[in-house]
Coordinates of C-alpha atoms and ligand atoms in Angstrom, one line a residue:
Chain A
M320 CA 52.7 127.4 87.4
T321 CA 53.2 125.3 84.3
I322 CA 56.1 125.4 81.9
K323 CA 56.3 124.2 78.3
V324 CA 59.0 121.5 78.0
S325 CA 60.2 120.5 74.6
I326 CA 62.3 117.4 74.0
T327 CA 63.2 115.1 71.2
L328 CA 61.6 111.8 72.2
N329 CA 62.8 108.8 70.2
G330 CA 63.7 111.0 67.3
E331 CA 60.4 113.0 67.3
K332 CA 60.1 116.6 68.5
V333 CA 57.4 116.7 71.2
S334 CA 56.4 119.1 74.0
A335 CA 54.1 119.2 77.1
E336 CA 52.9 121.7 79.6
V337 CA 54.2 120.4 82.9
E338 CA 54.6 121.7 86.5
T339 CA 58.1 122.4 87.7
R340 CA 57.8 119.4 90.1
T341 CA 56.8 117.0 87.3
L342 CA 59.3 114.2 87.1
L343 CA 60.7 113.3 83.7
V344 CA 59.1 109.8 84.0
E345 CA 55.7 111.4 84.6
M346 CA 56.1 113.6 81.6
I347 CA 57.0 110.6 79.5
R348 CA 54.2 108.3 80.8
D349 CA 51.4 110.6 81.7
H350 CA 51.8 113.6 79.3
L351 CA 53.4 111.9 76.3
G352 CA 51.7 108.5 76.7
K353 CA 54.8 106.3 76.4
T354 CA 54.2 103.8 79.2
G355 CA 57.1 101.4 78.4
T356 CA 59.2 103.2 81.0
H357 CA 58.1 101.9 84.4
V358 CA 58.1 103.3 88.0
G359 CA 59.1 100.7 90.5
C360 CA 60.5 102.4 93.7
D361 CA 60.2 106.1 92.8
T362 CA 63.3 106.5 95.1
S363 CA 66.2 106.1 92.6
Q364 CA 67.0 102.5 93.7
C365 CA 65.4 100.0 91.3
G366 CA 66.2 101.2 87.7
A367 CA 62.8 100.4 86.3
C368 CA 62.6 104.0 85.0
V369 CA 66.0 104.1 83.2
V370 CA 66.0 106.1 79.9
H371 CA 68.8 107.8 78.0
V372 CA 69.1 111.6 78.1
N373 CA 71.6 112.9 75.5
G374 CA 73.0 109.4 75.3
A375 CA 73.6 108.7 79.0
S376 CA 71.4 106.3 81.0
I377 CA 69.7 108.1 83.9
K378 CA 66.8 107.3 86.4
S379 CA 63.9 109.3 85.1
C380 CA 62.2 109.2 88.5
T381 CA 65.0 111.4 89.8
M382 CA 65.2 114.1 87.2
L383 CA 62.7 116.9 86.7
A384 CA 61.0 117.2 83.3
V385 CA 62.2 120.8 83.2
Q386 CA 65.8 119.6 83.6
A387 CA 65.4 117.7 80.3
Q388 CA 64.4 120.9 78.3
G389 CA 65.9 120.6 74.8
S390 CA 67.3 117.2 75.4
E391 CA 67.3 114.0 73.3
V392 CA 65.4 111.4 75.2
L393 CA 65.4 107.7 74.2
T394 CA 63.0 105.2 75.8
I395 CA 62.3 101.6 75.2
E396 CA 59.8 102.5 72.5
G397 CA 62.5 104.1 70.4
V398 CA 64.8 101.1 70.4
A399 CA 63.2 98.7 67.8
R400 CA 63.7 99.6 64.1
N401 CA 61.1 99.2 61.4
G402 CA 59.0 96.8 63.4
K403 CA 62.0 94.6 64.2
L404 CA 63.2 94.1 67.7
H405 CA 66.6 95.6 68.6
P406 CA 69.3 92.9 68.9
M407 CA 69.4 93.5 72.7
Q408 CA 65.6 93.1 72.9
E409 CA 65.8 89.9 70.8
A410 CA 68.5 88.6 73.1
F411 CA 66.3 89.1 76.2
R412 CA 63.5 87.2 74.4
E413 CA 65.8 84.4 73.2
H414 CA 67.6 83.9 76.6
H415 CA 64.6 84.3 78.9
G416 CA 66.0 87.5 80.3
L417 CA 62.6 88.3 81.8
Q418 CA 59.7 86.8 83.6
C419 CA 57.1 89.4 84.6
G420 CA 58.9 92.0 82.4
F421 CA 58.5 94.9 84.8
C422 CA 62.3 95.5 85.1
T423 CA 63.0 94.8 81.5
P424 CA 62.7 98.3 79.8
G425 CA 65.2 99.6 82.4
M426 CA 67.5 96.6 82.1
I427 CA 67.6 97.1 78.3
M428 CA 68.2 100.8 78.4
S429 CA 70.9 100.3 81.0
A430 CA 72.5 97.5 79.0
L431 CA 72.5 99.7 75.8
D432 CA 74.5 102.3 77.7
L433 CA 77.0 99.7 78.9
V434 CA 77.5 98.5 75.3
S435 CA 78.0 102.0 74.0
H436 CA 81.0 102.3 76.4
N437 CA 82.1 98.7 76.3
P438 CA 81.1 96.8 73.2
D439 CA 82.4 93.5 74.6
P440 CA 81.7 93.4 78.4
D441 CA 82.5 90.3 80.4
D442 CA 80.1 88.8 82.9
H443 CA 81.7 90.6 85.8
E444 CA 81.5 93.9 84.0
I445 CA 77.8 93.3 83.2
R446 CA 77.0 92.4 86.9
E447 CA 78.8 95.5 88.1
W448 CA 77.0 97.7 85.6
L449 CA 73.6 96.4 86.7
E450 CA 74.2 97.7 90.3
G451 CA 71.3 100.1 89.8
N452 CA 68.8 97.7 88.2
L453 CA 66.8 95.4 90.4
C454 CA 64.9 92.3 89.2
R455 CA 62.6 90.4 91.5
C456 CA 62.0 87.5 89.2
T457 CA 64.8 86.1 87.2
G458 CA 67.7 85.8 89.7
Y459 CA 69.7 87.8 87.1
Q460 CA 71.5 84.8 85.5
N461 CA 69.5 85.0 82.3
I462 CA 69.7 88.7 82.2
I463 CA 73.5 88.5 82.2
R464 CA 73.4 85.9 79.5
A465 CA 71.0 88.0 77.4
I466 CA 73.1 91.2 77.7
S467 CA 76.2 89.2 76.8
A468 CA 74.5 87.7 73.7
G469 CA 72.9 91.1 72.8
A470 CA 76.3 92.8 72.9
K471 CA 77.7 90.1 70.7
A472 CA 74.8 90.5 68.2
M473 CA 75.4 94.3 68.2
R474 CA 79.1 93.8 67.3
S475 CA 78.3 91.6 64.3
Chain B
M109 CA 56.9 117.1 96.2
Y110 CA 55.7 120.6 96.9
E111 CA 55.8 123.2 94.1
F112 CA 58.7 125.5 93.6
N113 CA 60.0 128.0 91.0
Y114 CA 62.6 126.6 88.7
H115 CA 65.6 128.6 87.4
R116 CA 68.4 127.6 85.1
P117 CA 71.0 130.4 85.1
A118 CA 73.6 130.5 82.4
S119 CA 76.3 132.1 84.5
L120 CA 77.6 132.1 88.1
K121 CA 76.7 135.8 88.3
E122 CA 73.1 135.1 87.4
A123 CA 72.9 132.1 89.8
K124 CA 74.1 134.3 92.7
K125 CA 71.5 136.9 91.9
I126 CA 68.6 134.4 91.9
L127 CA 69.9 132.8 95.1
S128 CA 70.1 136.0 97.0
G129 CA 66.7 137.2 95.7
A130 CA 64.5 134.3 96.6
S131 CA 63.1 133.5 100.1
D132 CA 64.3 129.9 100.4
A133 CA 66.2 129.0 97.3
K134 CA 68.2 125.8 97.0
I135 CA 70.8 124.8 94.5
V136 CA 70.2 121.7 92.5
A137 CA 73.2 120.0 91.0
G138 CA 72.7 116.3 90.0
G139 CA 69.6 116.1 92.2
M140 CA 70.4 112.6 93.3
T141 CA 70.1 113.6 96.9
L142 CA 68.0 116.7 96.8
L143 CA 65.1 115.4 94.6
P144 CA 64.5 112.3 96.8
A145 CA 64.6 114.6 99.9
M146 CA 62.0 116.9 98.2
K147 CA 59.8 113.8 97.4
F148 CA 59.9 112.9 101.1
R149 CA 59.1 116.5 102.0
L150 CA 62.3 116.7 104.0
A151 CA 63.3 119.7 101.9
R152 CA 60.8 122.3 100.7
P153 CA 62.6 125.0 98.8
S154 CA 60.7 128.0 97.3
D155 CA 63.1 128.1 94.4
L156 CA 65.4 125.6 92.7
V157 CA 68.5 127.0 91.0
D158 CA 69.8 124.4 88.6
L159 CA 73.5 124.8 88.0
A160 CA 73.6 122.5 84.9
G161 CA 73.8 125.4 82.5
V162 CA 76.7 127.2 84.2
S163 CA 79.7 126.4 82.1
E164 CA 82.2 127.9 84.6
L165 CA 81.4 125.0 86.9
Q166 CA 82.4 122.2 84.5
G167 CA 85.7 120.7 83.5
I168 CA 88.9 119.3 84.8
R169 CA 92.1 121.3 84.6
E170 CA 95.7 120.6 85.6
K171 CA 97.9 123.3 87.1
G172 CA 101.4 122.0 88.1
D173 CA 100.8 119.4 90.8
R174 CA 97.2 120.3 91.2
L175 CA 94.0 119.0 89.6
E176 CA 91.1 121.5 89.7
I177 CA 87.7 119.8 89.1
G178 CA 84.6 121.9 88.6
A179 CA 81.7 121.5 91.1
M180 CA 79.3 120.3 88.4
T181 CA 81.5 117.6 87.1
R182 CA 79.6 114.3 87.2
H183 CA 81.0 111.3 88.9
A184 CA 81.1 109.3 85.6
V185 CA 83.2 112.1 84.0
V186 CA 85.8 111.9 86.8
A187 CA 85.8 108.1 86.7
H188 CA 86.5 108.1 82.9
S189 CA 88.8 111.1 82.7
D190 CA 92.2 110.2 81.3
L191 CA 93.7 113.1 83.1
V192 CA 92.5 112.1 86.5
R193 CA 93.3 108.4 85.8
S194 CA 96.9 109.3 84.9
R195 CA 97.5 111.9 87.7
I196 CA 95.5 110.6 90.7
P197 CA 94.2 107.1 89.8
A198 CA 92.8 106.7 93.3
L199 CA 90.4 109.6 92.7
A200 CA 89.1 108.1 89.5
D201 CA 88.7 104.7 91.2
L202 CA 86.8 106.4 94.1
A203 CA 84.4 108.1 91.6
A204 CA 83.8 104.8 89.8
S205 CA 82.8 103.2 93.1
I206 CA 80.0 105.6 93.8
G207 CA 76.4 104.2 93.7
D208 CA 75.5 102.8 90.2
P209 CA 76.1 104.0 86.6
Q210 CA 72.9 106.1 86.5
V211 CA 73.8 107.8 89.8
R212 CA 77.2 108.5 88.4
N213 CA 75.8 110.0 85.2
R214 CA 73.9 112.6 87.3
G215 CA 75.6 113.1 90.7
T216 CA 78.3 115.8 90.9
L217 CA 81.4 116.4 92.9
G218 CA 80.1 119.7 94.3
G219 CA 76.7 118.2 95.3
S220 CA 78.4 115.3 97.1
I221 CA 80.7 117.5 99.1
A222 CA 78.2 120.2 99.8
N223 CA 75.9 117.6 101.2
S224 CA 78.5 116.0 103.6
D225 CA 76.6 112.8 103.9
P226 CA 78.4 110.8 106.6
A227 CA 78.7 107.8 104.2
A228 CA 79.6 109.7 101.0
D229 CA 82.9 108.8 99.3
Y230 CA 84.3 112.1 98.0
P231 CA 84.8 113.7 101.4
A232 CA 87.5 111.1 102.1
A233 CA 89.3 112.2 99.0
V234 CA 88.9 115.9 99.8
L235 CA 90.6 115.4 103.2
A236 CA 93.3 112.9 102.1
L237 CA 94.3 114.8 99.0
D238 CA 94.7 118.0 101.0
A239 CA 92.1 119.8 98.8
V240 CA 91.1 123.4 98.7
I241 CA 87.3 124.0 98.2
K242 CA 86.7 127.1 96.1
T243 CA 83.4 129.0 96.3
D244 CA 82.0 132.2 94.8
K245 CA 83.3 134.0 97.9
R246 CA 86.5 132.4 99.2
E247 CA 88.7 129.3 99.4
I248 CA 88.3 126.8 102.2
P249 CA 90.9 124.3 103.2
A250 CA 89.6 120.7 103.4
D251 CA 90.4 120.5 107.1
R252 CA 87.9 123.3 107.8
F253 CA 85.2 122.3 105.4
F254 CA 83.3 119.3 106.9
T255 CA 81.8 120.5 110.2
G256 CA 79.2 117.7 111.0
M257 CA 76.6 115.4 109.8
F258 CA 75.2 117.0 106.6
E259 CA 77.0 120.2 107.7
T260 CA 79.8 122.1 106.0
A261 CA 81.4 125.5 106.3
L262 CA 79.3 126.7 103.3
A263 CA 76.9 129.6 104.0
A264 CA 73.3 129.1 102.8
D265 CA 73.8 131.2 99.6
E266 CA 77.4 130.2 98.9
I267 CA 78.1 128.4 95.7
L268 CA 80.8 125.7 95.6
T269 CA 82.6 126.3 92.3
S270 CA 85.5 123.8 92.2
V271 CA 87.8 121.5 94.3
V272 CA 91.6 121.6 93.9
F273 CA 93.3 118.3 94.7
I274 CA 97.0 118.1 95.3
R275 CA 98.6 115.2 93.5
P276 CA 100.2 112.7 96.0
K277 CA 103.2 110.4 95.4
R278 CA 100.7 107.5 95.7
A279 CA 97.3 107.0 97.1
A280 CA 94.4 104.5 97.3
Y281 CA 90.8 104.3 98.5
A282 CA 89.3 101.2 100.0
K283 CA 85.7 101.0 101.0
F284 CA 83.4 98.4 102.6
P285 CA 80.2 99.3 100.7
N286 CA 76.7 98.9 101.8
P287 CA 75.6 96.0 99.6
A288 CA 72.4 97.8 98.6
S289 CA 73.3 101.5 98.1
R290 CA 77.1 101.3 97.7
Y291 CA 77.5 104.1 100.2
A292 CA 80.5 103.5 102.5
V293 CA 79.9 101.6 105.7
V294 CA 83.5 102.6 106.1
G295 CA 85.9 104.0 103.5
V296 CA 89.5 104.9 104.0
M297 CA 91.7 107.0 101.7
V298 CA 95.5 107.1 102.2
A299 CA 97.8 109.5 100.4
E300 CA 101.5 109.8 100.7
Y301 CA 103.2 113.1 100.0
A302 CA 106.8 114.1 100.1
K303 CA 106.5 115.5 103.6
A304 CA 103.4 113.9 105.1
V305 CA 101.0 111.0 105.0
R306 CA 97.3 111.8 105.1
V307 CA 94.6 109.3 106.1
A308 CA 90.9 110.2 105.8
I309 CA 87.9 108.1 106.9
T310 CA 84.4 108.3 105.8
G311 CA 81.3 106.3 106.8
A312 CA 82.4 105.9 110.3
G313 CA 81.7 109.3 112.0
P314 CA 79.2 112.2 111.7
C315 CA 81.3 113.4 108.8
A316 CA 84.6 112.5 107.2
F317 CA 87.7 113.0 109.4
R318 CA 91.5 112.5 109.5
T319 CA 93.2 110.1 111.9
P320 CA 96.5 111.6 113.2
Q321 CA 97.3 108.2 114.9
L322 CA 97.4 106.3 111.6
E323 CA 99.1 109.2 109.8
R324 CA 101.9 109.2 112.3
A325 CA 102.3 105.4 112.0
L326 CA 102.6 105.6 108.2
S327 CA 104.9 108.7 108.0
G328 CA 108.4 107.4 107.4
N329 CA 107.2 103.8 107.0
F330 CA 104.4 103.7 104.4
S331 CA 103.7 100.0 104.6
V332 CA 100.9 97.7 105.8
A333 CA 103.3 96.5 108.6
A334 CA 103.3 100.0 110.0
L335 CA 99.7 99.5 110.9
D336 CA 100.2 96.2 112.8
G337 CA 98.7 96.2 116.3
L338 CA 97.0 99.6 115.9
Q339 CA 93.4 100.1 116.7
I340 CA 91.1 103.1 116.6
D341 CA 88.8 104.2 119.4
A342 CA 85.1 103.2 118.7
G343 CA 83.9 105.8 121.2
D344 CA 83.0 108.6 118.7
L345 CA 81.9 106.3 115.8
N346 CA 78.4 105.8 114.4
S347 CA 76.2 102.8 115.4
D348 CA 73.2 102.1 113.2
M349 CA 71.3 99.3 111.5
H350 CA 74.3 98.7 109.2
A351 CA 77.1 98.4 111.7
T352 CA 78.0 99.0 115.4
A353 CA 80.7 101.4 116.3
E354 CA 83.0 98.6 117.4
Y355 CA 82.5 96.9 114.0
R356 CA 83.2 100.2 112.2
A357 CA 86.4 100.7 114.3
H358 CA 87.5 97.2 113.2
L359 CA 86.6 98.0 109.5
V360 CA 88.6 101.1 109.6
M361 CA 91.8 99.1 110.3
V362 CA 90.9 96.5 107.7
M363 CA 90.2 99.2 105.0
A364 CA 93.3 101.2 106.0
R365 CA 95.5 98.1 105.5
R366 CA 93.8 97.4 102.1
A367 CA 94.3 101.0 101.0
V368 CA 98.0 101.0 101.9
A369 CA 98.5 97.7 100.2
A370 CA 96.8 99.0 97.1
A371 CA 98.8 102.2 97.1
C372 CA 102.1 100.2 97.5
A373 CA 101.1 97.7 94.7
Ligands
FAD361 C1 70.8 105.1 94.7 C2 71.9 106.0 95.1 C3 73.2 105.5 95.5 C4 74.2 106.3 95.9 N1 75.4 105.8 96.3 C5 76.4 106.6 96.7 C6 77.7 106.1 97.1 O1 77.9 104.9 97.0 N2 78.6 107.0 97.5 C7 78.4 108.3 97.5 O2 79.3 109.1 97.9 N3 77.2 108.9 97.1 C8 76.2 108.0 96.7 N4 75.0 108.6 96.3 C9 74.9 110.1 96.4 C10 75.4 110.7 95.0 O3 76.8 110.6 95.0 C11 74.9 112.1 94.9 O4 75.3 112.5 93.7 C12 75.4 113.1 95.9 O5 75.1 112.8 97.2 C13 74.8 114.5 95.7 O6 75.2 115.1 94.5 P1 74.2 115.7 93.5 O7 75.1 116.4 92.5 O8 73.2 114.8 93.1 O9 73.6 116.9 94.4 P2 72.1 117.4 94.7 O10 71.2 116.4 95.1 O11 71.7 118.2 93.5 O12 72.4 118.4 95.9 C14 72.8 118.0 97.2 C15 73.0 119.1 98.1 O13 74.1 119.9 97.8 C16 73.8 121.3 97.5 N5 74.6 121.7 96.4 C17 74.8 121.0 95.2 N6 75.7 121.6 94.4 C18 76.2 122.7 95.1 C19 77.1 123.7 94.9 N7 77.8 123.7 93.7 N8 77.3 124.6 95.8 C20 76.6 124.6 97.0 N9 75.7 123.7 97.3 C21 75.5 122.7 96.4 C22 72.3 121.2 97.2 O14 71.6 122.4 97.4 C23 71.8 120.1 98.1 O15 71.5 120.6 99.4 C24 74.0 107.8 95.9 C25 72.7 108.3 95.5 C26 71.7 107.4 95.1 C27 70.4 108.0 94.7
FES362 S1 61.5 104.0 89.7 FE1 63.3 105.2 89.3 S2 64.8 104.0 90.2 FE2 63.0 102.9 90.8
FES363 S1 61.4 90.1 85.2 FE1 60.1 90.5 86.9 S2 61.2 92.1 87.9 FE2 62.6 91.4 86.4

């Protein structure tokens, strides 16, 4: 049985015919062709799949596509503006907040949710917030620095 | 994940009808436990009834010395609620300590309690804050709700609608989190009321439970010193890859002392 799911993806109205068991991340990647959102663990641990649904960060490997019916979904592809990196993306580049880059889309989507609640997070608050985002490369130090700098750039 | 039929009722009445009509329907709330279980094929429902559209199950209301929280209220909403923070700060703190931000944005109070995971945080609050669990059929006192590991007094087609917490004079929750998942290796909630002290433990046994021994010690002398020299029996506690029963028994006393100290601060 397939169902037509319509969402607003990065500001654009789109829809796809999916099965009830199709995960939101599968709809985004396989049906809508936006492969910036990654799947690391597929068991809600690693945060590689974090996207925003109606403004809140969620793990898209643990939400069904049908549950997002009618929602506003924001992925890493929707973050840059007019060909210019978002200040948070720019901060990750500038501060070496990535090595292989696999975790980065999830890190950035998670960081943007943090900054929307807390425009000026301290390092401790950033570390606590990243509980659900794993990185196997950087050792996190530069990710913390990048988010702190990204938040600062977003304030100015 | 096996296939299933998906339903998104807009009212409790409609949800009940679908639940009783399907052969093996299951409720999905935040899906943070159920969807992983379905991926592992540990659960294989014929139908999923998503309660996200049922507005009766949302919201936080104050009635005298009670706070009633709808079953579909997300952990993040409880953690950030000014009402909860001002009336029962320990409950907001507990919600803020669950998992990670993305789990808190999806996971719900009702789902956590209906699941009765031995390491879940909310069950400690339900017991310590003398809660009443409301369902579409009846009201269940906290002391009769958790019946075993992943087992509760709920019937298969019963819908948990809200939880009513009684505001204590003071309370606090202390947990020793698993460093990876943040689930409680041991969590202790203490709550002082005019006539009684309630102490509830999660993470340590098959499901959350109260400890009359610690409650007696703290009644009339709500202080860390009242716990001096006390130990709890490791006999009935869990042993697993995370901790032995003896270590958990030790952690219970450490967390109980921390919780009392925080409540008195
Ligand atoms: C990475 C990760 C870390 C986590 N860390 C913690 C933690 O530190 N502490 C903690 O306590 N929890 C933790 N959790 C669990 C989380 O709190 C879940 O939200 C919770 O266990 C289940 O809630 P849910 O709303 O997602 O329920 P679901 O997964 O949707 O449902 C769980 C069960 O409850 C039933 N159910 C749901 N709602 C109702 C209802 N209203 N009436 C009757 N039955 C119902 C469902 O049918 C299902 O059987 C973690 C989860 C993950 C994925
Ligand atoms: S892929 Fe979703 S949390 Fe790892
Ligand atoms: S940069 Fe490789 S996993 Fe984070």
